[in-house]
Structures are given as C-alpha cells and as structure tokens.
C-alpha cells in the first residue's frame, strides 16, 4: 500500500499503477442511537481529482453542514457514478452494527451502474462476499479522496433523512443531534422511551 495523505491523490496513484477503476466506500451513523447506518460508494474520474483536491475535500466529520452540502453537490455532479446503501435499525439490532455497516457498504457498491475494478473500503474490515476486488484502508477518509467523497455523500444523505424523520419524532431533538446520543436525546429517551427507529441493541436506548 502506498502511504500518503489525501492531497497526494492515492486513488490516482493506484489507478495508474494497476490500471483499475476505483470506488471509494465509507459509512456514517455507526455510533448513532437512532436511524439506519448509511454507506456511499463513489467512483471519480481522474480528471475531476485536481478540482476536488483544491476544494479541500476531507473527512465529513471535519466539515460544517453547509460545506458538506456544497461539496456533496459538487461530488455528485462530477462522479462517474455514486450510490447509497443502508441497513435498517432492525438489521442493526439483529446482526450488530459492524455487520450492518458492512452490509450497507455492500449494498451501495452493488447498486453502482459503473462497475468498479477495485473498492477502497474505509477501515480494517473486508466486505463479505463482495464480487469485486477490495482493499481496506484504515483512516481511509483521511488518505483516499474517493473514500472522503463517499463519507461526505453518505453524511449529507443520512442527515437529510434524519431531518425528515424529526418531524415525526420531535421529542428527541433529532434536527440538532442527527440521531446521536446528545444530552437532550438521552433525556428524551428517559422521559418518552424509545421509538421503533431506535437501536435497541445499543445501551443508551434501553431505558
């Protein structure tokens, strides 16, 4: 593996070295108490890389919500293909959050209409039974442009979903916490109990 950071364009180096079409894959919402875990798979054309690097693409957690939205629109406009996959709260409770995250990633990849020849997967866990060669990359959203783009697209998509759901569950302050265990969210769980979209296998939801 080439050791580099995101600005040295790992994806292009690998693509040039092995002549493959690369998809970056990442998930968001793994630590939330409410809602699905969401993954994105993003394939970038090499010609789009310089502009995206100049836009200071980085891990979605290090960007403001406005900047994430702005970048997600740019990424979706220039990508060769991108798709979203998710695993429901019921699946999370049934198979655990790690396996649900990997399932969400697999679903995102398999939805791609452009077939990648290599998937760069954030983290250290391979996606089970993925019919495409893959390579894990620890802290991939800091080292791979396509993984960072996937983290942004997934985060924006999941946040929009949680905001829509917030109208149905106003007591949990979801607009502010996006399903994570904020103080107000935990207090609401104590007062109102959990909803059908809470992850009952998570300790914070069992009240």
mmCIF file with all atom_site columns, C-alpha atoms in Angstrom:
data_model
loop_
_atom_site.group_PDB
_atom_site.id
_atom_site.type_symbol
_atom_site.label_atom_id
_atom_site.label_alt_id
_atom_site.label_comp_id
_atom_site.label_asym_id
_atom_site.label_entity_id
_atom_site.label_seq_id
_atom_site.pdbx_PDB_ins_code
_atom_site.Cartn_x
_atom_site.Cartn_y
_atom_site.Cartn_z
_atom_site.occupancy
_atom_site.B_iso_or_equiv
_atom_site.pdbx_formal_charge
_atom_site.auth_seq_id
_atom_site.auth_comp_id
_atom_site.auth_asym_id
_atom_site.auth_atom_id
_atom_site.pdbx_PDB_model_num
ATOM 1   C CA . UNK A 1 1   ? 0.000   0.000   0.000   1.00 0.00 ? 1   UNK A CA 1
ATOM 2   C CA . UNK A 1 2   ? 1.221   3.453   -0.897  1.00 0.00 ? 2   UNK A CA 1
ATOM 3   C CA . UNK A 1 3   ? 1.490   5.571   2.243   1.00 0.00 ? 3   UNK A CA 1
ATOM 4   C CA . UNK A 1 4   ? 0.200   9.034   1.506   1.00 0.00 ? 4   UNK A CA 1
ATOM 5   C CA . UNK A 1 5   ? -2.371  11.592  2.554   1.00 0.00 ? 5   UNK A CA 1
ATOM 6   C CA . UNK A 1 6   ? -5.493  12.724  0.806   1.00 0.00 ? 6   UNK A CA 1
ATOM 7   C CA . UNK A 1 7   ? -3.839  15.587  -1.063  1.00 0.00 ? 7   UNK A CA 1
ATOM 8   C CA . UNK A 1 8   ? -1.301  13.305  -2.732  1.00 0.00 ? 8   UNK A CA 1
ATOM 9   C CA . UNK A 1 9   ? -4.124  11.583  -4.626  1.00 0.00 ? 9   UNK A CA 1
ATOM 10  C CA . UNK A 1 10  ? -3.861  7.971   -3.538  1.00 0.00 ? 10  UNK A CA 1
ATOM 11  C CA . UNK A 1 11  ? -6.703  6.961   -5.838  1.00 0.00 ? 11  UNK A CA 1
ATOM 12  C CA . UNK A 1 12  ? -4.982  8.262   -8.954  1.00 0.00 ? 12  UNK A CA 1
ATOM 13  C CA . UNK A 1 13  ? -1.682  6.649   -7.957  1.00 0.00 ? 13  UNK A CA 1
ATOM 14  C CA . UNK A 1 14  ? -3.357  3.267   -7.510  1.00 0.00 ? 14  UNK A CA 1
ATOM 15  C CA . UNK A 1 15  ? -5.370  3.659   -10.688 1.00 0.00 ? 15  UNK A CA 1
ATOM 16  C CA . UNK A 1 16  ? -2.262  4.489   -12.693 1.00 0.00 ? 16  UNK A CA 1
ATOM 17  C CA . UNK A 1 17  ? -0.248  1.712   -11.068 1.00 0.00 ? 17  UNK A CA 1
ATOM 18  C CA . UNK A 1 18  ? -2.803  -1.050  -11.590 1.00 0.00 ? 18  UNK A CA 1
ATOM 19  C CA . UNK A 1 19  ? -4.961  0.458   -14.397 1.00 0.00 ? 19  UNK A CA 1
ATOM 20  C CA . UNK A 1 20  ? -8.202  -0.041  -12.486 1.00 0.00 ? 20  UNK A CA 1
ATOM 21  C CA . UNK A 1 21  ? -11.410 1.887   -11.930 1.00 0.00 ? 21  UNK A CA 1
ATOM 22  C CA . UNK A 1 22  ? -11.695 2.627   -8.203  1.00 0.00 ? 22  UNK A CA 1
ATOM 23  C CA . UNK A 1 23  ? -14.730 3.080   -5.968  1.00 0.00 ? 23  UNK A CA 1
ATOM 24  C CA . UNK A 1 24  ? -14.305 4.660   -2.553  1.00 0.00 ? 24  UNK A CA 1
ATOM 25  C CA . UNK A 1 25  ? -16.642 3.220   0.091   1.00 0.00 ? 25  UNK A CA 1
ATOM 26  C CA . UNK A 1 26  ? -17.468 4.632   3.531   1.00 0.00 ? 26  UNK A CA 1
ATOM 27  C CA . UNK A 1 27  ? -20.293 4.593   6.085   1.00 0.00 ? 27  UNK A CA 1
ATOM 28  C CA . UNK A 1 28  ? -21.792 7.087   8.516   1.00 0.00 ? 28  UNK A CA 1
ATOM 29  C CA . UNK A 1 29  ? -24.083 6.825   11.506  1.00 0.00 ? 29  UNK A CA 1
ATOM 30  C CA . UNK A 1 30  ? -22.347 3.900   13.110  1.00 0.00 ? 30  UNK A CA 1
ATOM 31  C CA . UNK A 1 31  ? -22.420 5.421   16.587  1.00 0.00 ? 31  UNK A CA 1
ATOM 32  C CA . UNK A 1 32  ? -25.930 6.893   16.431  1.00 0.00 ? 32  UNK A CA 1
ATOM 33  C CA . UNK A 1 33  ? -28.768 5.683   18.640  1.00 0.00 ? 33  UNK A CA 1
ATOM 34  C CA . UNK A 1 34  ? -31.489 6.378   16.076  1.00 0.00 ? 34  UNK A CA 1
ATOM 35  C CA . UNK A 1 35  ? -31.906 5.594   12.399  1.00 0.00 ? 35  UNK A CA 1
ATOM 36  C CA . UNK A 1 36  ? -30.081 3.487   9.837   1.00 0.00 ? 36  UNK A CA 1
ATOM 37  C CA . UNK A 1 37  ? -26.383 3.189   9.174   1.00 0.00 ? 37  UNK A CA 1
ATOM 38  C CA . UNK A 1 38  ? -25.744 4.633   5.720   1.00 0.00 ? 38  UNK A CA 1
ATOM 39  C CA . UNK A 1 39  ? -22.936 3.973   3.234   1.00 0.00 ? 39  UNK A CA 1
ATOM 40  C CA . UNK A 1 40  ? -21.908 5.505   -0.066  1.00 0.00 ? 40  UNK A CA 1
ATOM 41  C CA . UNK A 1 41  ? -19.799 4.234   -2.938  1.00 0.00 ? 41  UNK A CA 1
ATOM 42  C CA . UNK A 1 42  ? -18.236 6.870   -5.196  1.00 0.00 ? 42  UNK A CA 1
ATOM 43  C CA . UNK A 1 43  ? -16.286 6.481   -8.443  1.00 0.00 ? 43  UNK A CA 1
ATOM 44  C CA . UNK A 1 44  ? -14.346 9.574   -9.503  1.00 0.00 ? 44  UNK A CA 1
ATOM 45  C CA . UNK A 1 45  ? -12.930 10.283  -12.954 1.00 0.00 ? 45  UNK A CA 1
ATOM 46  C CA . UNK A 1 46  ? -9.205  11.126  -12.738 1.00 0.00 ? 46  UNK A CA 1
ATOM 47  C CA . UNK A 1 47  ? -9.829  14.476  -14.461 1.00 0.00 ? 47  UNK A CA 1
ATOM 48  C CA . UNK A 1 48  ? -12.021 15.588  -11.525 1.00 0.00 ? 48  UNK A CA 1
ATOM 49  C CA . UNK A 1 49  ? -9.371  14.930  -8.882  1.00 0.00 ? 49  UNK A CA 1
ATOM 50  C CA . UNK A 1 50  ? -7.389  18.212  -9.083  1.00 0.00 ? 50  UNK A CA 1
ATOM 51  C CA . UNK A 1 51  ? -10.506 20.356  -8.629  1.00 0.00 ? 51  UNK A CA 1
ATOM 52  C CA . UNK A 1 52  ? -11.784 18.200  -5.769  1.00 0.00 ? 52  UNK A CA 1
ATOM 53  C CA . UNK A 1 53  ? -8.404  18.293  -4.035  1.00 0.00 ? 53  UNK A CA 1
ATOM 54  C CA . UNK A 1 54  ? -8.360  22.082  -4.451  1.00 0.00 ? 54  UNK A CA 1
ATOM 55  C CA . UNK A 1 55  ? -11.805 22.152  -2.820  1.00 0.00 ? 55  UNK A CA 1
ATOM 56  C CA . UNK A 1 56  ? -10.188 20.733  0.342   1.00 0.00 ? 56  UNK A CA 1
ATOM 57  C CA . UNK A 1 57  ? -12.218 17.543  0.447   1.00 0.00 ? 57  UNK A CA 1
ATOM 58  C CA . UNK A 1 58  ? -11.746 15.831  3.801   1.00 0.00 ? 58  UNK A CA 1
ATOM 59  C CA . UNK A 1 59  ? -13.450 13.547  6.288   1.00 0.00 ? 59  UNK A CA 1
ATOM 60  C CA . UNK A 1 60  ? -17.093 14.638  6.542   1.00 0.00 ? 60  UNK A CA 1
ATOM 61  C CA . UNK A 1 61  ? -16.847 14.975  10.331  1.00 0.00 ? 61  UNK A CA 1
ATOM 62  C CA . UNK A 1 62  ? -14.338 17.814  9.902   1.00 0.00 ? 62  UNK A CA 1
ATOM 63  C CA . UNK A 1 63  ? -16.649 19.934  7.724   1.00 0.00 ? 63  UNK A CA 1
ATOM 64  C CA . UNK A 1 64  ? -19.543 22.236  8.548   1.00 0.00 ? 64  UNK A CA 1
ATOM 65  C CA . UNK A 1 65  ? -23.002 21.091  7.463   1.00 0.00 ? 65  UNK A CA 1
ATOM 66  C CA . UNK A 1 66  ? -23.136 23.858  4.852   1.00 0.00 ? 66  UNK A CA 1
ATOM 67  C CA . UNK A 1 67  ? -19.749 22.905  3.421   1.00 0.00 ? 67  UNK A CA 1
ATOM 68  C CA . UNK A 1 68  ? -20.691 19.218  3.333   1.00 0.00 ? 68  UNK A CA 1
ATOM 69  C CA . UNK A 1 69  ? -23.821 20.016  1.353   1.00 0.00 ? 69  UNK A CA 1
ATOM 70  C CA . UNK A 1 70  ? -21.880 22.204  -1.047  1.00 0.00 ? 70  UNK A CA 1
ATOM 71  C CA . UNK A 1 71  ? -19.249 19.525  -1.605  1.00 0.00 ? 71  UNK A CA 1
ATOM 72  C CA . UNK A 1 72  ? -21.800 16.712  -1.902  1.00 0.00 ? 72  UNK A CA 1
ATOM 73  C CA . UNK A 1 73  ? -23.449 18.577  -4.771  1.00 0.00 ? 73  UNK A CA 1
ATOM 74  C CA . UNK A 1 74  ? -20.083 19.009  -6.473  1.00 0.00 ? 74  UNK A CA 1
ATOM 75  C CA . UNK A 1 75  ? -19.123 15.353  -5.951  1.00 0.00 ? 75  UNK A CA 1
ATOM 76  C CA . UNK A 1 76  ? -22.411 14.030  -7.302  1.00 0.00 ? 76  UNK A CA 1
ATOM 77  C CA . UNK A 1 77  ? -22.083 16.280  -10.344 1.00 0.00 ? 77  UNK A CA 1
ATOM 78  C CA . UNK A 1 78  ? -18.588 15.127  -11.333 1.00 0.00 ? 78  UNK A CA 1
ATOM 79  C CA . UNK A 1 79  ? -18.592 11.472  -10.210 1.00 0.00 ? 79  UNK A CA 1
ATOM 80  C CA . UNK A 1 80  ? -18.705 8.737   -12.820 1.00 0.00 ? 80  UNK A CA 1
ATOM 81  C CA . UNK A 1 81  ? -21.203 7.070   -10.501 1.00 0.00 ? 81  UNK A CA 1
ATOM 82  C CA . UNK A 1 82  ? -22.273 7.146   -6.869  1.00 0.00 ? 82  UNK A CA 1
ATOM 83  C CA . UNK A 1 83  ? -24.830 5.201   -4.893  1.00 0.00 ? 83  UNK A CA 1
ATOM 84  C CA . UNK A 1 84  ? -26.227 4.969   -1.363  1.00 0.00 ? 84  UNK A CA 1
ATOM 85  C CA . UNK A 1 85  ? -26.857 1.799   0.632   1.00 0.00 ? 85  UNK A CA 1
ATOM 86  C CA . UNK A 1 86  ? -28.172 1.465   4.166   1.00 0.00 ? 86  UNK A CA 1
ATOM 87  C CA . UNK A 1 87  ? -29.047 -1.048  6.844   1.00 0.00 ? 87  UNK A CA 1
ATOM 88  C CA . UNK A 1 88  ? -32.128 -0.535  8.991   1.00 0.00 ? 88  UNK A CA 1
ATOM 89  C CA . UNK A 1 89  ? -32.329 -0.340  12.755  1.00 0.00 ? 89  UNK A CA 1
ATOM 90  C CA . UNK A 1 90  ? -33.927 -3.804  12.756  1.00 0.00 ? 90  UNK A CA 1
ATOM 91  C CA . UNK A 1 91  ? -30.928 -5.193  10.875  1.00 0.00 ? 91  UNK A CA 1
ATOM 92  C CA . UNK A 1 92  ? -28.521 -3.416  13.227  1.00 0.00 ? 92  UNK A CA 1
ATOM 93  C CA . UNK A 1 93  ? -30.232 -5.000  16.228  1.00 0.00 ? 93  UNK A CA 1
ATOM 94  C CA . UNK A 1 94  ? -30.287 -8.414  14.565  1.00 0.00 ? 94  UNK A CA 1
ATOM 95  C CA . UNK A 1 95  ? -26.737 -8.713  13.219  1.00 0.00 ? 95  UNK A CA 1
ATOM 96  C CA . UNK A 1 96  ? -24.841 -5.958  15.163  1.00 0.00 ? 96  UNK A CA 1
ATOM 97  C CA . UNK A 1 97  ? -23.622 -2.579  13.976  1.00 0.00 ? 97  UNK A CA 1
ATOM 98  C CA . UNK A 1 98  ? -20.373 -3.787  12.410  1.00 0.00 ? 98  UNK A CA 1
ATOM 99  C CA . UNK A 1 99  ? -22.076 -6.346  10.201  1.00 0.00 ? 99  UNK A CA 1
ATOM 100 C CA . UNK A 1 100 ? -24.860 -3.905  9.372   1.00 0.00 ? 100 UNK A CA 1
ATOM 101 C CA . UNK A 1 101 ? -22.279 -1.289  8.337   1.00 0.00 ? 101 UNK A CA 1
ATOM 102 C CA . UNK A 1 102 ? -20.584 -3.782  6.034   1.00 0.00 ? 102 UNK A CA 1
ATOM 103 C CA . UNK A 1 103 ? -23.967 -4.783  4.601   1.00 0.00 ? 103 UNK A CA 1
ATOM 104 C CA . UNK A 1 104 ? -24.770 -1.118  3.893   1.00 0.00 ? 104 UNK A CA 1
ATOM 105 C CA . UNK A 1 105 ? -21.419 -0.746  2.123   1.00 0.00 ? 105 UNK A CA 1
ATOM 106 C CA . UNK A 1 106 ? -22.059 -3.854  0.030   1.00 0.00 ? 106 UNK A CA 1
ATOM 107 C CA . UNK A 1 107 ? -25.485 -2.584  -0.993  1.00 0.00 ? 107 UNK A CA 1
ATOM 108 C CA . UNK A 1 108 ? -24.016 0.749   -2.079  1.00 0.00 ? 108 UNK A CA 1
ATOM 109 C CA . UNK A 1 109 ? -21.339 -0.929  -4.209  1.00 0.00 ? 109 UNK A CA 1
ATOM 110 C CA . UNK A 1 110 ? -23.747 -3.379  -5.832  1.00 0.00 ? 110 UNK A CA 1
ATOM 111 C CA . UNK A 1 111 ? -26.073 -0.523  -6.845  1.00 0.00 ? 111 UNK A CA 1
ATOM 112 C CA . UNK A 1 112 ? -23.346 1.125   -8.946  1.00 0.00 ? 112 UNK A CA 1
ATOM 113 C CA . UNK A 1 113 ? -24.138 1.146   -12.644 1.00 0.00 ? 113 UNK A CA 1
ATOM 114 C CA . UNK A 1 114 ? -20.478 1.733   -13.469 1.00 0.00 ? 114 UNK A CA 1
ATOM 115 C CA . UNK A 1 115 ? -18.623 -1.414  -12.440 1.00 0.00 ? 115 UNK A CA 1
ATOM 116 C CA . UNK A 1 116 ? -15.502 -0.667  -10.369 1.00 0.00 ? 116 UNK A CA 1
ATOM 117 C CA . UNK A 1 117 ? -12.483 -2.922  -10.623 1.00 0.00 ? 117 UNK A CA 1
ATOM 118 C CA . UNK A 1 118 ? -11.291 -2.169  -7.093  1.00 0.00 ? 118 UNK A CA 1
ATOM 119 C CA . UNK A 1 119 ? -13.076 -0.920  -3.975  1.00 0.00 ? 119 UNK A CA 1
ATOM 120 C CA . UNK A 1 120 ? -11.179 1.069   -1.375  1.00 0.00 ? 120 UNK A CA 1
ATOM 121 C CA . UNK A 1 121 ? -13.038 0.396   1.867   1.00 0.00 ? 121 UNK A CA 1
ATOM 122 C CA . UNK A 1 122 ? -12.618 2.630   4.896   1.00 0.00 ? 122 UNK A CA 1
ATOM 123 C CA . UNK A 1 123 ? -11.491 0.752   7.995   1.00 0.00 ? 123 UNK A CA 1
ATOM 124 C CA . UNK A 1 124 ? -9.940  -2.672  8.501   1.00 0.00 ? 124 UNK A CA 1
ATOM 125 C CA . UNK A 1 125 ? -12.867 -4.980  7.708   1.00 0.00 ? 125 UNK A CA 1
ATOM 126 C CA . UNK A 1 126 ? -13.437 -6.502  4.289   1.00 0.00 ? 126 UNK A CA 1
ATOM 127 C CA . UNK A 1 127 ? -16.969 -6.579  2.892   1.00 0.00 ? 127 UNK A CA 1
ATOM 128 C CA . UNK A 1 128 ? -18.157 -10.181 2.973   1.00 0.00 ? 128 UNK A CA 1
ATOM 129 C CA . UNK A 1 129 ? -18.954 -11.856 -0.359  1.00 0.00 ? 129 UNK A CA 1
ATOM 130 C CA . UNK A 1 130 ? -18.309 -8.739  -2.417  1.00 0.00 ? 130 UNK A CA 1
ATOM 131 C CA . UNK A 1 131 ? -17.802 -9.910  -6.028  1.00 0.00 ? 131 UNK A CA 1
ATOM 132 C CA . UNK A 1 132 ? -15.280 -7.133  -6.681  1.00 0.00 ? 132 UNK A CA 1
ATOM 133 C CA . UNK A 1 133 ? -11.644 -6.932  -5.503  1.00 0.00 ? 133 UNK A CA 1
ATOM 134 C CA . UNK A 1 134 ? -11.338 -4.747  -2.421  1.00 0.00 ? 134 UNK A CA 1
ATOM 135 C CA . UNK A 1 135 ? -8.698  -3.253  -0.206  1.00 0.00 ? 135 UNK A CA 1
ATOM 136 C CA . UNK A 1 136 ? -9.236  -1.875  3.284   1.00 0.00 ? 136 UNK A CA 1
ATOM 137 C CA . UNK A 1 137 ? -7.681  1.425   4.267   1.00 0.00 ? 137 UNK A CA 1
ATOM 138 C CA . UNK A 1 138 ? -7.510  2.446   7.921   1.00 0.00 ? 138 UNK A CA 1
ATOM 139 C CA . UNK A 1 139 ? -8.396  6.132   8.269   1.00 0.00 ? 139 UNK A CA 1
ATOM 140 C CA . UNK A 1 140 ? -9.267  5.981   4.594   1.00 0.00 ? 140 UNK A CA 1
ATOM 141 C CA . UNK A 1 141 ? -11.277 9.192   4.732   1.00 0.00 ? 141 UNK A CA 1
ATOM 142 C CA . UNK A 1 142 ? -8.006  10.972  5.555   1.00 0.00 ? 142 UNK A CA 1
ATOM 143 C CA . UNK A 1 143 ? -5.937  9.167   2.901   1.00 0.00 ? 143 UNK A CA 1
ATOM 144 C CA . UNK A 1 144 ? -8.193  8.499   -0.092  1.00 0.00 ? 144 UNK A CA 1
ATOM 145 C CA . UNK A 1 145 ? -10.058 11.186  -1.998  1.00 0.00 ? 145 UNK A CA 1
ATOM 146 C CA . UNK A 1 146 ? -12.784 8.804   -3.172  1.00 0.00 ? 146 UNK A CA 1
ATOM 147 C CA . UNK A 1 147 ? -13.369 7.495   0.373   1.00 0.00 ? 147 UNK A CA 1
ATOM 148 C CA . UNK A 1 148 ? -13.556 11.058  1.698   1.00 0.00 ? 148 UNK A CA 1
ATOM 149 C CA . UNK A 1 149 ? -16.079 11.868  -1.039  1.00 0.00 ? 149 UNK A CA 1
ATOM 150 C CA . UNK A 1 150 ? -18.103 8.801   -0.063  1.00 0.00 ? 150 UNK A CA 1
ATOM 151 C CA . UNK A 1 151 ? -18.128 9.912   3.581   1.00 0.00 ? 151 UNK A CA 1
ATOM 152 C CA . UNK A 1 152 ? -19.456 13.341  2.573   1.00 0.00 ? 152 UNK A CA 1
ATOM 153 C CA . UNK A 1 153 ? -22.169 11.994  0.275   1.00 0.00 ? 153 UNK A CA 1
ATOM 154 C CA . UNK A 1 154 ? -23.297 9.455   2.878   1.00 0.00 ? 154 UNK A CA 1
ATOM 155 C CA . UNK A 1 155 ? -23.325 12.009  5.690   1.00 0.00 ? 155 UNK A CA 1
ATOM 156 C CA . UNK A 1 156 ? -25.405 14.520  3.718   1.00 0.00 ? 156 UNK A CA 1
ATOM 157 C CA . UNK A 1 157 ? -27.873 11.816  2.657   1.00 0.00 ? 157 UNK A CA 1
ATOM 158 C CA . UNK A 1 158 ? -28.264 10.459  6.195   1.00 0.00 ? 158 UNK A CA 1
ATOM 159 C CA . UNK A 1 159 ? -28.606 13.895  7.777   1.00 0.00 ? 159 UNK A CA 1
ATOM 160 C CA . UNK A 1 160 ? -31.368 14.790  5.303   1.00 0.00 ? 160 UNK A CA 1
ATOM 161 C CA . UNK A 1 161 ? -33.185 11.563  6.178   1.00 0.00 ? 161 UNK A CA 1
ATOM 162 C CA . UNK A 1 162 ? -32.941 12.202  9.924   1.00 0.00 ? 162 UNK A CA 1
ATOM 163 C CA . UNK A 1 163 ? -34.202 15.772  9.484   1.00 0.00 ? 163 UNK A CA 1
ATOM 164 C CA . UNK A 1 164 ? -37.250 14.437  7.639   1.00 0.00 ? 164 UNK A CA 1
ATOM 165 C CA . UNK A 1 165 ? -37.867 11.901  10.399  1.00 0.00 ? 165 UNK A CA 1
ATOM 166 C CA . UNK A 1 166 ? -37.508 14.598  13.060  1.00 0.00 ? 166 UNK A CA 1
ATOM 167 C CA . UNK A 1 167 ? -40.980 15.914  12.196  1.00 0.00 ? 167 UNK A CA 1
ATOM 168 C CA . UNK A 1 168 ? -42.447 12.580  13.312  1.00 0.00 ? 168 UNK A CA 1
ATOM 169 C CA . UNK A 1 169 ? -40.300 12.329  16.446  1.00 0.00 ? 169 UNK A CA 1
ATOM 170 C CA . UNK A 1 170 ? -39.865 15.936  17.661  1.00 0.00 ? 170 UNK A CA 1
ATOM 171 C CA . UNK A 1 171 ? -39.219 14.963  21.277  1.00 0.00 ? 171 UNK A CA 1
ATOM 172 C CA . UNK A 1 172 ? -35.741 13.584  20.530  1.00 0.00 ? 172 UNK A CA 1
ATOM 173 C CA . UNK A 1 173 ? -34.212 16.815  19.133  1.00 0.00 ? 173 UNK A CA 1
ATOM 174 C CA . UNK A 1 174 ? -33.069 14.934  16.028  1.00 0.00 ? 174 UNK A CA 1
ATOM 175 C CA . UNK A 1 175 ? -32.525 18.061  13.959  1.00 0.00 ? 175 UNK A CA 1
ATOM 176 C CA . UNK A 1 176 ? -29.704 19.009  16.305  1.00 0.00 ? 176 UNK A CA 1
ATOM 177 C CA . UNK A 1 177 ? -28.222 15.617  17.169  1.00 0.00 ? 177 UNK A CA 1
ATOM 178 C CA . UNK A 1 178 ? -28.900 13.661  13.911  1.00 0.00 ? 178 UNK A CA 1
ATOM 179 C CA . UNK A 1 179 ? -29.704 10.593  15.989  1.00 0.00 ? 179 UNK A CA 1
ATOM 180 C CA . UNK A 1 180 ? -26.587 10.620  18.152  1.00 0.00 ? 180 UNK A CA 1
ATOM 181 C CA . UNK A 1 181 ? -26.674 10.443  21.930  1.00 0.00 ? 181 UNK A CA 1
ATOM 182 C CA . UNK A 1 182 ? -26.734 14.105  22.916  1.00 0.00 ? 182 UNK A CA 1
ATOM 183 C CA . UNK A 1 183 ? -27.802 15.082  26.423  1.00 0.00 ? 183 UNK A CA 1
ATOM 184 C CA . UNK A 1 184 ? -31.253 16.167  25.228  1.00 0.00 ? 184 UNK A CA 1
ATOM 185 C CA . UNK A 1 185 ? -31.672 12.966  23.236  1.00 0.00 ? 185 UNK A CA 1
ATOM 186 C CA . UNK A 1 186 ? -30.772 10.806  26.242  1.00 0.00 ? 186 UNK A CA 1
ATOM 187 C CA . UNK A 1 187 ? -33.093 12.831  28.485  1.00 0.00 ? 187 UNK A CA 1
ATOM 188 C CA . UNK A 1 188 ? -35.925 12.345  25.980  1.00 0.00 ? 188 UNK A CA 1
ATOM 189 C CA . UNK A 1 189 ? -35.308 8.598   25.973  1.00 0.00 ? 189 UNK A CA 1
ATOM 190 C CA . UNK A 1 190 ? -35.668 8.601   29.743  1.00 0.00 ? 190 UNK A CA 1
ATOM 191 C CA . UNK A 1 191 ? -38.868 10.627  29.559  1.00 0.00 ? 191 UNK A CA 1
ATOM 192 C CA . UNK A 1 192 ? -40.614 9.206   26.486  1.00 0.00 ? 192 UNK A CA 1
ATOM 193 C CA . UNK A 1 193 ? -38.930 5.869   25.930  1.00 0.00 ? 193 UNK A CA 1
ATOM 194 C CA . UNK A 1 194 ? -37.584 4.682   22.593  1.00 0.00 ? 194 UNK A CA 1
ATOM 195 C CA . UNK A 1 195 ? -39.211 4.763   19.160  1.00 0.00 ? 195 UNK A CA 1
ATOM 196 C CA . UNK A 1 196 ? -39.350 1.979   16.600  1.00 0.00 ? 196 UNK A CA 1
ATOM 197 C CA . UNK A 1 197 ? -36.330 3.571   14.868  1.00 0.00 ? 197 UNK A CA 1
ATOM 198 C CA . UNK A 1 198 ? -34.075 3.455   17.910  1.00 0.00 ? 198 UNK A CA 1
ATOM 199 C CA . UNK A 1 199 ? -31.378 0.793   18.085  1.00 0.00 ? 199 UNK A CA 1
ATOM 200 C CA . UNK A 1 200 ? -32.463 -1.346  20.978  1.00 0.00 ? 200 UNK A CA 1
ATOM 201 C CA . UNK A 1 201 ? -29.176 -3.273  20.968  1.00 0.00 ? 201 UNK A CA 1
ATOM 202 C CA . UNK A 1 202 ? -27.457 -0.016  21.973  1.00 0.00 ? 202 UNK A CA 1
ATOM 203 C CA . UNK A 1 203 ? -27.243 0.528   25.717  1.00 0.00 ? 203 UNK A CA 1
ATOM 204 C CA . UNK A 1 204 ? -28.404 4.156   25.534  1.00 0.00 ? 204 UNK A CA 1
ATOM 205 C CA . UNK A 1 205 ? -31.748 3.084   24.047  1.00 0.00 ? 205 UNK A CA 1
ATOM 206 C CA . UNK A 1 206 ? -32.579 0.551   26.774  1.00 0.00 ? 206 UNK A CA 1
ATOM 207 C CA . UNK A 1 207 ? -34.311 2.603   29.457  1.00 0.00 ? 207 UNK A CA 1
#
